[in-house]
Coordinates of N, CA and C in Angstrom, one line a residue:
M1 N 48.2 25.4 133.0 CA 47.5 24.4 132.6 C 46.9 25.1 131.4
K2 N 47.2 24.4 130.0 CA 46.2 25.2 129.1 C 44.9 25.2 128.9
P3 N 44.3 26.6 128.8 CA 42.8 27.1 129.3 C 42.1 26.3 127.2
L4 N 40.8 26.9 127.4 CA 40.5 26.6 126.1 C 40.0 27.2 125.7
D5 N 41.1 28.8 125.9 CA 41.1 29.9 124.9 C 39.2 30.0 125.1
I6 N 39.0 30.5 125.4 CA 37.2 31.1 125.6 C 37.3 32.7 125.5
P7 N 37.1 33.4 124.8 CA 36.8 34.7 125.6 C 35.8 34.7 126.7
T8 N 36.1 35.3 128.1 CA 35.3 35.4 129.6 C 33.9 35.3 129.5
S9 N 33.7 36.6 129.1 CA 32.7 37.0 128.5 C 31.6 35.6 127.9
S10 N 32.4 35.2 127.3 CA 31.7 34.0 126.3 C 31.1 32.6 127.2
I11 N 32.1 32.9 128.5 CA 31.8 31.3 129.2 C 30.5 31.4 129.6
Y12 N 29.7 32.1 130.3 CA 28.3 31.0 130.4 C 27.5 31.0 129.6
P13 N 27.5 31.8 128.3 CA 26.8 31.3 127.2 C 27.2 30.5 126.4
S14 N 28.1 30.1 127.2 CA 28.5 28.4 126.0 C 28.2 28.1 127.2
F15 N 28.3 27.6 128.4 CA 28.5 27.0 129.6 C 26.8 26.2 129.1
F16 N 25.8 27.6 129.1 CA 24.2 27.8 128.4 C 23.3 26.7 127.2
L17 N 24.2 27.6 126.6 CA 24.0 26.5 125.0 C 24.6 24.8 125.1
G18 N 25.7 24.6 125.8 CA 26.5 23.5 126.0 C 24.8 22.3 126.8
M19 N 24.6 22.9 127.6 CA 23.7 22.3 129.1 C 22.0 22.7 128.4
L20 N 22.1 23.3 127.9 CA 20.5 23.0 126.5 C 20.5 22.1 125.8
A21 N 21.8 21.9 124.9 CA 21.7 20.5 124.1 C 21.8 20.1 124.7
Y22 N 22.5 19.2 125.9 CA 22.8 18.4 126.1 C 20.7 17.4 127.1
C23 N 20.8 19.0 127.2 CA 19.4 18.4 127.7 C 18.0 17.8 126.8
L24 N 18.6 18.9 125.4 CA 17.5 18.5 124.5 C 17.9 17.2 124.3
I25 N 19.2 17.1 123.7 CA 19.1 15.7 123.3 C 19.0 14.3 123.9
L26 N 19.0 14.9 125.1 CA 18.4 13.6 126.1 C 17.1 13.3 126.0
V27 N 16.1 14.3 126.2 CA 14.9 15.0 125.9 C 14.1 14.2 124.8
F28 N 14.5 14.3 123.4 CA 14.4 14.4 122.6 C 14.5 12.5 122.1
N29 N 15.5 12.4 122.5 CA 16.2 10.8 122.5 C 14.8 10.0 123.8
L30 N 15.0 10.9 124.9 CA 13.8 9.9 125.6 C 11.8 9.9 125.2
T31 N 11.7 11.3 124.7 CA 10.5 10.4 123.4 C 11.1 9.3 122.7
I32 N 11.9 9.8 121.8 CA 12.1 8.2 120.7 C 10.9 7.5 121.7
L33 N 12.3 7.2 122.9 CA 12.3 5.5 123.6 C 10.7 4.8 123.9
L34 N 10.5 6.2 125.1 CA 9.1 6.1 125.5 C 7.5 6.0 124.2
T35 N 7.4 6.4 123.4 CA 7.2 6.3 122.5 C 6.9 4.8 121.4
I36 N 8.2 4.6 121.6 CA 8.1 3.1 120.6 C 7.1 1.8 122.3
V37 N 8.7 2.6 123.5 CA 8.2 1.6 124.5 C 6.2 0.8 124.3
L38 N 5.8 2.6 124.9 CA 4.8 2.1 125.0 C 3.3 2.0 124.1
N39 N 3.4 2.0 122.5 CA 3.1 1.4 121.8 C 3.6 0.4 121.5
K40 N 2.7 -0.3 121.3 CA 2.6 -1.4 120.6 C 3.4 -1.6 119.4
Q41 N 1.9 -0.6 118.9 CA 2.6 -0.9 116.6 C 3.4 -0.5 116.5
L42 N 4.0 -0.3 117.8 CA 5.2 -0.5 117.1 C 6.9 -0.9 117.1
H43 N 6.2 -1.3 118.1 CA 7.0 -2.8 117.9 C 7.6 -3.8 117.2
K44 N 8.1 -2.4 116.0 CA 8.3 -3.5 114.2 C 10.0 -3.3 114.3
P45 N 10.3 -4.0 113.9 CA 12.5 -4.5 113.3 C 13.0 -3.1 113.3
M46 N 11.9 -2.1 112.3 CA 12.5 -1.2 112.0 C 12.3 0.4 113.5
Y47 N 11.4 0.3 114.1 CA 11.6 1.4 115.3 C 11.8 0.7 116.8
L48 N 12.3 -0.8 116.7 CA 13.2 -1.2 117.7 C 14.9 -1.2 117.4
L49 N 15.3 -0.7 116.2 CA 16.3 -0.6 115.8 C 16.4 1.1 115.8
L50 N 15.6 2.1 115.3 CA 15.5 3.2 116.0 C 15.4 3.4 117.7
M51 N 15.2 3.1 118.4 CA 15.4 2.5 119.4 C 16.4 2.4 119.6
N52 N 17.3 1.7 119.8 CA 18.8 1.2 119.7 C 18.7 2.0 119.1
L53 N 18.8 2.7 118.4 CA 19.9 4.5 118.0 C 20.1 4.7 118.8
S54 N 18.8 5.6 119.4 CA 18.7 6.8 119.8 C 19.1 6.5 121.3
I55 N 19.0 5.1 122.5 CA 20.1 4.7 123.2 C 21.9 5.1 123.3
N56 N 21.7 4.6 122.1 CA 23.1 4.7 121.1 C 23.4 6.3 121.2
D57 N 23.1 7.4 120.7 CA 23.3 9.0 120.7 C 22.6 10.1 122.5
M58 N 22.3 8.7 123.2 CA 21.9 9.5 124.7 C 23.5 8.3 125.0
T59 N 23.8 7.4 125.0 CA 25.6 7.3 125.5 C 26.2 8.1 124.7
G60 N 26.2 8.8 123.4 CA 27.4 9.4 122.9 C 27.4 11.1 123.5
A61 N 26.3 11.3 123.5 CA 26.0 12.7 124.7 C 26.1 13.3 125.5
T62 N 26.4 11.4 126.4 CA 26.6 12.0 127.6 C 27.9 11.4 127.9
A63 N 28.6 10.7 126.5 CA 29.9 10.5 127.1 C 31.2 12.3 126.4
F64 N 30.3 12.7 126.1 CA 31.1 13.9 125.2 C 30.7 15.3 125.7
Y65 N 29.3 15.2 125.9 CA 28.5 16.9 127.3 C 28.9 16.8 128.2
P66 N 29.3 16.9 129.1 CA 29.2 16.0 130.4 C 30.8 17.0 130.9
Q67 N 31.6 16.5 130.0 CA 33.4 16.7 130.9 C 33.4 18.2 129.8
L68 N 32.4 18.3 128.2 CA 32.8 19.8 128.0 C 32.2 20.9 128.6
I69 N 31.6 20.5 128.6 CA 30.3 21.4 129.9 C 31.8 21.7 131.2
S70 N 32.3 21.0 131.7 CA 32.6 21.0 132.3 C 34.1 22.1 132.8
S71 N 34.6 21.3 131.2 CA 35.7 22.2 130.8 C 35.8 23.8 130.9
I72 N 34.2 23.9 130.1 CA 34.1 24.9 129.8 C 34.1 26.1 130.9
L73 N 33.2 25.5 132.1 CA 32.7 26.1 133.0 C 34.1 26.2 133.3
S74 N 35.5 25.3 134.3 CA 36.7 26.1 134.8 C 36.8 25.7 134.2
Q75 N 37.2 26.7 132.5 CA 38.9 26.8 132.0 C 39.4 25.8 132.0
D76 N 39.8 24.9 133.0 CA 40.5 24.0 132.7 C 40.4 22.5 131.8
R77 N 41.2 22.0 131.5 CA 40.9 20.6 130.2 C 41.7 19.3 131.1
S78 N 42.3 19.5 132.1 CA 42.6 18.2 133.3 C 41.8 17.1 133.0
I79 N 41.3 15.8 133.2 CA 41.1 14.8 133.6 C 41.4 13.4 133.8
S80 N 41.4 12.8 134.4 CA 41.8 11.8 135.4 C 42.2 10.9 134.3
K81 N 43.0 9.6 134.2 CA 43.4 8.6 133.8 C 41.9 7.7 133.4
P82 N 40.8 7.4 134.5 CA 40.5 6.6 134.3 C 38.5 7.6 133.8
A83 N 39.1 8.5 133.5 CA 37.5 9.6 134.0 C 38.4 9.7 131.9
C84 N 38.8 9.9 131.2 CA 39.1 9.7 129.8 C 39.5 8.8 129.5
I85 N 40.4 7.4 129.9 CA 39.4 6.1 129.0 C 38.3 5.7 129.2
L86 N 37.4 6.4 130.5 CA 35.9 5.9 130.2 C 34.7 6.6 128.9
Q87 N 35.2 8.1 129.1 CA 34.9 8.6 127.7 C 35.7 8.7 127.2
A88 N 36.9 7.9 126.4 CA 37.1 7.7 124.5 C 36.1 6.1 125.2
V89 N 36.5 5.2 126.0 CA 35.2 4.2 125.1 C 34.0 4.9 125.0
M90 N 32.6 5.7 126.1 CA 31.7 5.5 125.0 C 32.2 6.5 124.4
V91 N 32.7 7.0 124.4 CA 32.7 7.9 122.9 C 33.1 7.1 121.4
H92 N 34.1 6.5 122.3 CA 34.1 4.6 120.5 C 32.9 4.0 120.2
M93 N 31.9 3.7 121.5 CA 31.0 3.1 121.0 C 29.9 3.6 120.6
Y94 N 29.7 4.4 120.8 CA 29.0 5.2 120.1 C 29.2 5.5 119.0
G95 N 30.2 5.7 118.1 CA 31.0 5.7 116.8 C 30.0 4.7 116.5
G96 N 31.1 3.2 117.1 CA 31.1 2.2 116.5 C 29.6 1.2 116.6
G97 N 28.8 1.9 117.5 CA 27.6 1.8 118.0 C 26.5 2.3 116.9
S98 N 26.6 3.7 116.5 CA 26.5 4.0 115.5 C 26.6 3.7 113.5
L99 N 28.0 3.1 113.4 CA 27.7 2.2 112.6 C 27.2 1.3 112.3
L100 N 27.4 0.5 113.9 CA 26.9 -1.1 113.5 C 25.0 -1.0 113.2
T101 N 24.4 -0.6 114.0 CA 23.3 -0.4 114.2 C 22.7 0.3 112.4
L102 N 23.2 1.7 112.2 CA 22.7 1.9 110.7 C 22.9 0.9 109.5
T103 N 24.1 -0.1 109.9 CA 23.9 -1.8 108.9 C 22.8 -2.1 108.9
A104 N 22.7 -2.5 110.9 CA 21.4 -3.9 110.8 C 20.5 -3.2 110.3
M105 N 20.0 -1.1 110.3 CA 19.1 -0.9 109.4 C 19.0 -1.1 108.9
A106 N 20.5 -0.9 108.0 CA 20.1 -1.2 106.2 C 19.3 -2.6 106.1
Y107 N 19.9 -3.6 106.8 CA 19.5 -4.7 106.4 C 18.3 -4.8 106.5
D108 N 18.2 -4.6 107.2 CA 16.2 -4.5 107.4 C 15.3 -4.0 106.3
R109 N 15.9 -2.9 105.7 CA 15.4 -2.5 104.8 C 15.5 -3.5 103.7
Y110 N 16.7 -3.8 103.4 CA 17.3 -4.2 102.0 C 16.7 -5.9 102.0
V111 N 15.9 -6.5 103.5 CA 15.0 -7.5 103.3 C 13.7 -7.3 103.5
A112 N 13.8 -6.6 103.9 CA 12.0 -4.9 103.9 C 11.7 -5.5 101.8
I113 N 12.7 -4.9 101.2 CA 12.6 -4.8 99.4 C 12.7 -5.1 99.1
C114 N 13.9 -7.2 99.3 CA 14.8 -7.5 98.0 C 13.4 -8.3 98.2
S115 N 13.1 -8.9 99.7 CA 12.1 -10.1 100.3 C 11.0 -10.3 101.0
P116 N 10.0 -9.1 99.9 CA 9.1 -9.1 100.9 C 7.8 -9.5 101.6
L117 N 8.0 -10.3 100.3 CA 6.7 -11.7 101.0 C 7.4 -12.5 102.3
R118 N 9.6 -12.7 102.3 CA 10.0 -13.5 103.4 C 9.7 -11.9 104.9
Y119 N 9.8 -11.4 104.6 CA 10.4 -10.3 105.7 C 9.6 -10.9 106.7
N120 N 8.6 -10.9 107.6 CA 8.0 -11.1 108.4 C 9.4 -12.6 108.9
A121 N 8.5 -13.8 108.1 CA 9.7 -14.7 108.4 C 10.7 -15.0 108.5
I122 N 11.8 -13.3 108.2 CA 13.3 -14.0 108.3 C 13.8 -12.5 109.1
M123 N 12.7 -11.5 109.3 CA 12.7 -10.5 110.4 C 12.5 -11.1 111.5
S124 N 12.4 -11.8 111.8 CA 11.6 -12.7 113.8 C 12.2 -11.6 114.4
P125 N 11.3 -11.8 115.6 CA 11.7 -10.9 116.7 C 12.9 -11.7 117.7
G126 N 13.0 -13.1 117.2 CA 13.8 -13.8 117.9 C 15.3 -13.1 117.2
H127 N 14.7 -13.3 115.4 CA 16.2 -12.7 115.1 C 16.5 -11.1 115.6
L128 N 15.5 -10.6 115.3 CA 16.0 -8.9 115.4 C 17.0 -8.9 116.5
A129 N 16.5 -10.1 117.4 CA 16.9 -10.1 119.3 C 18.9 -10.0 118.6
R130 N 18.8 -10.6 117.7 CA 19.8 -11.5 117.6 C 21.2 -10.4 116.9
I131 N 20.8 -9.6 115.5 CA 20.7 -8.7 115.5 C 21.1 -7.5 116.3
I132 N 20.7 -7.5 117.1 CA 20.7 -6.1 118.2 C 21.9 -6.6 119.1
A133 N 21.8 -8.4 119.7 CA 22.4 -8.6 120.4 C 24.1 -8.6 120.2
T134 N 23.8 -9.1 118.9 CA 25.8 -9.1 117.3 C 26.0 -7.2 118.0
V135 N 25.2 -6.3 116.9 CA 25.4 -5.3 117.2 C 26.6 -5.2 118.6
W136 N 25.7 -4.9 119.0 CA 26.5 -4.8 121.2 C 27.7 -5.8 121.9
F137 N 27.6 -7.0 121.1 CA 29.0 -7.7 121.1 C 30.0 -7.0 120.7
V138 N 29.6 -6.9 119.3 CA 30.8 -6.2 118.9 C 31.6 -5.4 118.9
D139 N 30.0 -4.3 119.4 CA 31.1 -2.7 119.6 C 31.8 -3.2 120.9
M140 N 31.5 -3.4 121.6 CA 31.8 -3.8 123.3 C 33.2 -4.9 122.7
T141 N 33.2 -5.8 122.2 CA 34.4 -6.6 121.9 C 35.1 -5.9 121.0
V142 N 35.0 -5.0 120.1 CA 36.5 -4.0 120.0 C 36.8 -2.7 120.3
M143 N 35.6 -2.1 121.5 CA 36.0 -1.4 122.6 C 37.1 -2.0 123.4
G144 N 36.6 -2.9 124.2 CA 37.2 -4.2 125.0 C 38.7 -4.2 124.1
V145 N 38.7 -5.1 123.4 CA 40.7 -5.1 123.2 C 41.1 -4.1 122.6
L146 N 40.4 -2.3 121.9 CA 41.2 -1.3 121.6 C 41.7 -0.4 123.0
F147 N 41.6 0.1 123.9 CA 41.1 -0.7 125.2 C 41.7 -0.9 126.1
S148 N 42.4 -2.6 126.3 CA 43.1 -3.2 127.0 C 44.5 -2.5 126.0
L149 N 44.6 -2.8 125.2 CA 45.3 -3.0 124.2 C 46.3 -1.3 125.4
L150 N 45.6 -0.1 125.6 CA 46.2 1.1 125.7 C 45.9 0.6 127.3
G151 N 45.5 1.0 127.6 CA 44.6 0.6 129.4 C 46.8 -0.1 130.3
R152 N 47.5 -0.5 129.8 CA 48.5 -1.1 130.1 C 49.8 0.3 130.0
F153 N 49.8 0.8 129.4 CA 50.4 2.5 129.5 C 49.9 3.9 130.7
P154 N 51.2 4.4 131.2 CA 51.2 5.0 132.1 C 51.0 6.1 131.0
F155 N 50.0 7.4 132.3 CA 50.1 8.5 131.7 C 51.6 9.5 132.4
C156 N 51.3 10.5 130.7 CA 53.1 11.2 131.2 C 52.4 12.1 132.2
H157 N 50.6 13.0 131.9 CA 50.4 13.7 132.6 C 48.3 14.0 131.3
S158 N 48.0 15.1 132.4 CA 46.7 14.5 132.5 C 46.0 16.0 131.8
I159 N 46.4 16.6 130.9 CA 46.1 17.6 130.4 C 45.5 17.3 129.2
L160 N 44.7 17.4 128.7 CA 43.0 17.0 127.7 C 44.5 17.5 125.9
P161 N 44.5 16.7 125.2 CA 45.3 18.2 124.6 C 44.5 18.1 123.0
D162 N 43.1 17.5 123.4 CA 42.1 17.7 122.6 C 41.3 17.6 123.5
I163 N 39.7 18.2 123.2 CA 38.1 19.2 123.1 C 37.7 17.3 124.1
V164 N 37.5 16.2 123.3 CA 37.1 15.0 123.7 C 38.3 13.9 124.2
C165 N 38.1 12.9 125.4 CA 39.2 11.5 124.9 C 39.0 10.4 124.2
T166 N 39.8 10.6 123.0 CA 39.5 9.5 122.0 C 41.4 8.9 122.0
N167 N 40.6 8.2 121.2 CA 42.6 6.6 121.2 C 43.0 8.0 120.9
S168 N 43.4 8.6 120.2 CA 44.8 8.8 119.7 C 44.5 10.2 121.1
A169 N 43.9 10.7 121.3 CA 44.0 12.1 122.8 C 44.1 10.8 123.8
L170 N 44.3 10.1 123.8 CA 45.1 8.9 124.5 C 46.5 8.3 124.4
T171 N 46.2 8.3 122.9 CA 47.9 7.9 123.1 C 48.9 9.0 122.8
K172 N 48.1 10.6 122.6 CA 48.8 11.2 123.6 C 48.9 12.6 124.8
L173 N 48.4 11.5 125.9 CA 48.6 11.5 127.3 C 49.9 10.9 127.6
M174 N 50.0 9.6 126.8 CA 51.3 8.4 127.2 C 52.6 8.6 126.9

């Protein structure tokens, strides 16, 4: 099996820094979430979209860091097919979700700047809920189609060619 090529003296510091980064990402995003949820004054479209972005960031970190930290500690790049597909779906959901959430935030700012008097009517709670639901629906639909096309092919081996499972890494495993 091909190792990660990390010098033996750097394995534990790399593991510690990876764990620290992952924990800090989760703590800071949870702080944002709790601040928005607990403060009723922040229940406005931009903050709710920011909360959505924070959830998406935790998804991305959870998709990437556990496998990376495990690979660093074990110096092993192997991964099972279900774990690789799950990681790839989550990584791609993170990327697509970030793009779509930032697009929704841009739309919110566009309405606030171009129609300030109608902003509250346009960005009503119901409309915002539809925007957020559309963001997640489009993201999951794209991921579902993408990975349903890949899921029917068998893996030839289980050694990750890249540091993380992505669509291109999955095609290299087949």
